[in-house]
Amino acid sequence: MAKQVVRRRSQRQVEDVEGNRGPADLDVLQSLVTEMLLALGEKPGRNGLLKTPERVAKALAFMTQGYHRDIDQLLNGALFPIEYDEMVIVKDIDFFSMCEHHLLPFYGRVHVGYLPNKKVVGLSKIPRIVDVFARRLQVQERLTVQIAETLKSKLNAHGVGVVVEARHLCMMMRGVEKQNTIAVSSAMLGAFRSQPQTRQEFLKLIRRGSVADSD
Ligand SMILES: [Zn+2]
């Protein structure tokens, strides 16, 4: 039975992690991975490890490419004026991220809801916004808040709700070694924060089974 840890968004500010970052330096990463293999007592020259530094460098660059994605560019042409003012929900968005404390993956699902204010975003853009923030070194709480605040400001939405459910390899493979723990974090902004019925509707809709399960 999965044990759930529920973490609400607190009022404290999330750490400011913005800043200028150039693209990942693959050469430096490669030589550091070679160093790491040596430090682990491995032989980087043996057959199975020959291409490992190159592979790891490329994998790390891919998994942190979100630093270099521009949200405005991503949303360019994908915001549509509309009179629709009912809640829009995109749920079960798979994501993979890396915890900044151990550089180990955490992964799971993101559920997003918002109340439009005269414009909506193309639905396929929401998973891409999730990826922009997931493909960085992260903590789950900050990932949650960044997705919510980005949608709120770019859409000028009346409200945004984001719930993230994730498994953390740093908890599963080491540390407390809890294999079935799911960490849940949420960020509720605007009407999702001020109106309990809006928040409840969102939480009810994301809890429902998959499309295939429903009648
Ligand atoms: Zn960790």
XYZ file of C-alpha atoms and ligand atoms in Angstrom:
216
model
C 0.000 0.000 0.000
C 1.449 3.306 -1.034
C 2.040 5.638 1.803
C 1.351 9.199 0.884
C 3.214 12.181 2.168
C 1.180 15.287 1.551
C 3.065 18.516 1.354
C 1.115 21.706 0.894
C 2.668 24.720 -0.620
C 3.826 26.876 2.211
C 3.992 30.633 2.140
C 7.766 30.651 2.137
C 9.347 31.827 -1.080
C 10.878 29.192 -3.283
C 14.610 29.532 -3.698
C 15.584 31.828 -6.534
C 17.385 29.666 -9.030
C 17.202 31.814 -12.121
C 20.417 32.970 -13.692
C 22.369 32.840 -16.871
C 23.488 29.422 -17.889
C 25.268 28.569 -21.065
C 24.632 25.223 -22.731
C 26.063 22.184 -20.943
C 29.798 21.771 -21.606
C 30.017 18.197 -22.856
C 33.828 18.063 -22.827
C 34.055 19.099 -19.194
C 31.256 16.730 -18.222
C 32.981 13.830 -19.966
C 36.262 14.314 -18.179
C 34.459 14.697 -14.856
C 32.653 11.406 -15.411
C 36.005 9.740 -16.096
C 37.294 11.219 -12.813
C 34.200 9.974 -11.028
C 34.667 6.445 -12.360
C 38.253 6.495 -11.113
C 37.141 7.815 -7.728
C 34.639 4.965 -7.503
C 37.484 2.507 -7.976
C 36.498 1.642 -11.531
C 38.706 1.323 -14.596
C 37.415 3.832 -17.168
C 39.574 2.077 -19.780
C 37.771 -1.245 -19.594
C 35.541 -2.196 -22.481
C 32.139 -1.658 -20.937
C 33.029 1.838 -19.726
C 34.857 3.160 -22.780
C 31.971 5.243 -24.053
C 30.330 5.806 -20.675
C 31.674 9.340 -20.048
C 30.357 10.456 -23.431
C 26.986 8.794 -22.858
C 26.593 10.210 -19.348
C 27.534 13.704 -20.513
C 24.922 13.571 -23.270
C 22.300 12.110 -20.933
C 22.923 14.840 -18.354
C 22.728 17.542 -21.017
C 19.413 16.108 -22.217
C 17.974 15.821 -18.721
C 18.842 19.434 -17.919
C 17.901 21.008 -21.254
C 15.012 22.812 -19.572
C 17.439 25.531 -18.447
C 17.722 26.642 -22.052
C 14.082 26.563 -23.125
C 12.258 29.842 -23.479
C 8.628 29.779 -22.314
C 7.527 32.690 -24.497
C 8.985 31.039 -27.553
C 7.288 27.781 -26.614
C 3.909 29.507 -26.229
C 4.308 31.620 -29.341
C 1.160 31.196 -31.444
C -0.426 28.779 -28.953
C -2.544 31.224 -26.933
C -6.094 31.547 -28.212
C -8.739 34.135 -27.301
C -11.916 32.448 -26.109
C -15.050 33.146 -24.066
C -14.948 29.726 -22.414
C -14.638 30.201 -18.683
C -14.958 26.694 -17.285
C -12.095 24.840 -15.726
C -9.553 23.272 -18.086
C -7.761 20.196 -16.770
C -4.835 18.241 -18.167
C -4.039 15.325 -15.915
C -1.604 12.406 -15.742
C 1.234 14.227 -17.467
C 4.284 11.987 -17.089
C 7.476 13.715 -16.095
C 11.061 12.826 -15.220
C 13.275 15.141 -13.236
C 16.431 14.981 -11.123
C 16.645 15.905 -7.472
C 19.204 18.588 -6.863
C 20.330 17.039 -3.593
C 21.488 13.682 -4.936
C 21.377 14.054 -8.728
C 19.051 11.069 -8.781
C 15.792 10.888 -10.705
C 12.380 11.611 -9.355
C 9.452 10.930 -11.617
C 5.713 10.681 -11.661
C 2.689 12.615 -12.816
C 1.569 16.192 -12.938
C -2.066 17.300 -12.924
C -2.820 20.823 -14.067
C -6.036 22.827 -13.942
C -6.795 26.430 -14.694
C -9.695 28.836 -14.996
C -9.270 30.768 -18.261
C -9.485 34.520 -18.407
C -10.371 35.231 -22.058
C -7.580 33.024 -23.377
C -6.560 29.400 -23.369
C -3.321 27.657 -24.251
C -3.060 24.803 -26.761
C -3.417 21.645 -24.652
C -0.229 20.069 -25.985
C 1.757 23.002 -24.628
C 1.033 22.150 -21.003
C 3.131 18.955 -20.970
C 5.877 20.908 -22.701
C 5.803 23.554 -19.978
C 6.071 20.726 -17.436
C 9.162 19.435 -19.276
C 10.825 22.854 -19.291
C 10.817 22.861 -15.490
C 11.252 19.101 -14.957
C 14.382 18.900 -17.097
C 16.530 20.705 -14.568
C 17.985 19.948 -11.194
C 14.922 20.318 -9.045
C 13.090 19.833 -5.812
C 9.504 18.695 -6.177
C 8.009 21.692 -4.395
C 9.769 24.190 -6.646
C 8.800 22.249 -9.777
C 5.169 22.427 -8.651
C 5.235 26.154 -7.968
C 7.122 27.028 -11.159
C 4.568 25.255 -13.345
C 1.683 26.957 -11.521
C 3.162 30.450 -11.522
C 4.176 30.242 -15.181
C 0.667 29.264 -16.263
C -0.904 31.887 -14.043
C 1.195 34.708 -15.430
C 1.373 33.667 -19.095
C -2.368 32.999 -19.333
C -3.413 35.701 -16.906
C -5.687 32.903 -15.634
C -8.267 33.455 -12.879
C -6.697 30.566 -11.057
C -4.305 27.664 -11.439
C -3.955 24.383 -9.580
C -1.036 21.994 -9.921
C -0.612 18.666 -8.147
C 2.574 16.628 -8.536
C 2.834 12.994 -7.429
C 6.336 11.558 -7.536
C 8.629 8.730 -6.558
C 12.148 9.729 -5.600
C 14.988 7.323 -6.308
C 17.019 9.005 -3.570
C 14.393 7.725 -1.124
C 13.928 4.346 -2.815
C 17.547 3.294 -3.465
C 19.247 4.878 -0.466
C 18.427 6.835 2.688
C 15.123 5.687 4.126
C 14.733 3.051 1.376
C 10.995 3.451 1.195
C 10.024 1.874 -2.114
C 6.349 2.702 -2.127
C 6.259 6.215 -0.830
C 4.743 8.793 -3.106
C 5.394 12.443 -2.401
C 2.507 14.739 -3.258
C 2.887 18.480 -3.607
C 0.382 21.091 -4.688
C 0.269 24.738 -5.633
C -3.063 26.575 -5.706
C -3.161 30.101 -7.075
C -5.926 32.677 -7.538
C -9.420 31.170 -7.446
C -7.956 27.739 -6.679
C -6.593 29.188 -3.468
C -9.398 31.585 -2.513
C -12.428 29.446 -3.476
C -12.655 26.075 -1.724
C -15.292 24.811 -4.187
C -13.015 25.491 -7.167
C -10.181 23.670 -5.468
C -12.469 20.781 -4.546
C -13.764 20.458 -8.105
C -10.197 20.307 -9.398
C -9.124 17.724 -6.827
C -12.219 15.626 -7.544
C -11.658 15.676 -11.297
C -8.002 14.674 -11.090
C -8.805 11.844 -8.672
C -11.221 10.182 -11.052
C -9.964 7.090 -12.881
C -8.526 7.260 -16.364
C -10.677 7.965 -19.425
C -10.635 4.261 -20.166
C -12.060 3.477 -16.700
C -14.869 6.025 -16.713
C -18.313 5.488 -18.146
Zn 17.244 13.549 -3.384
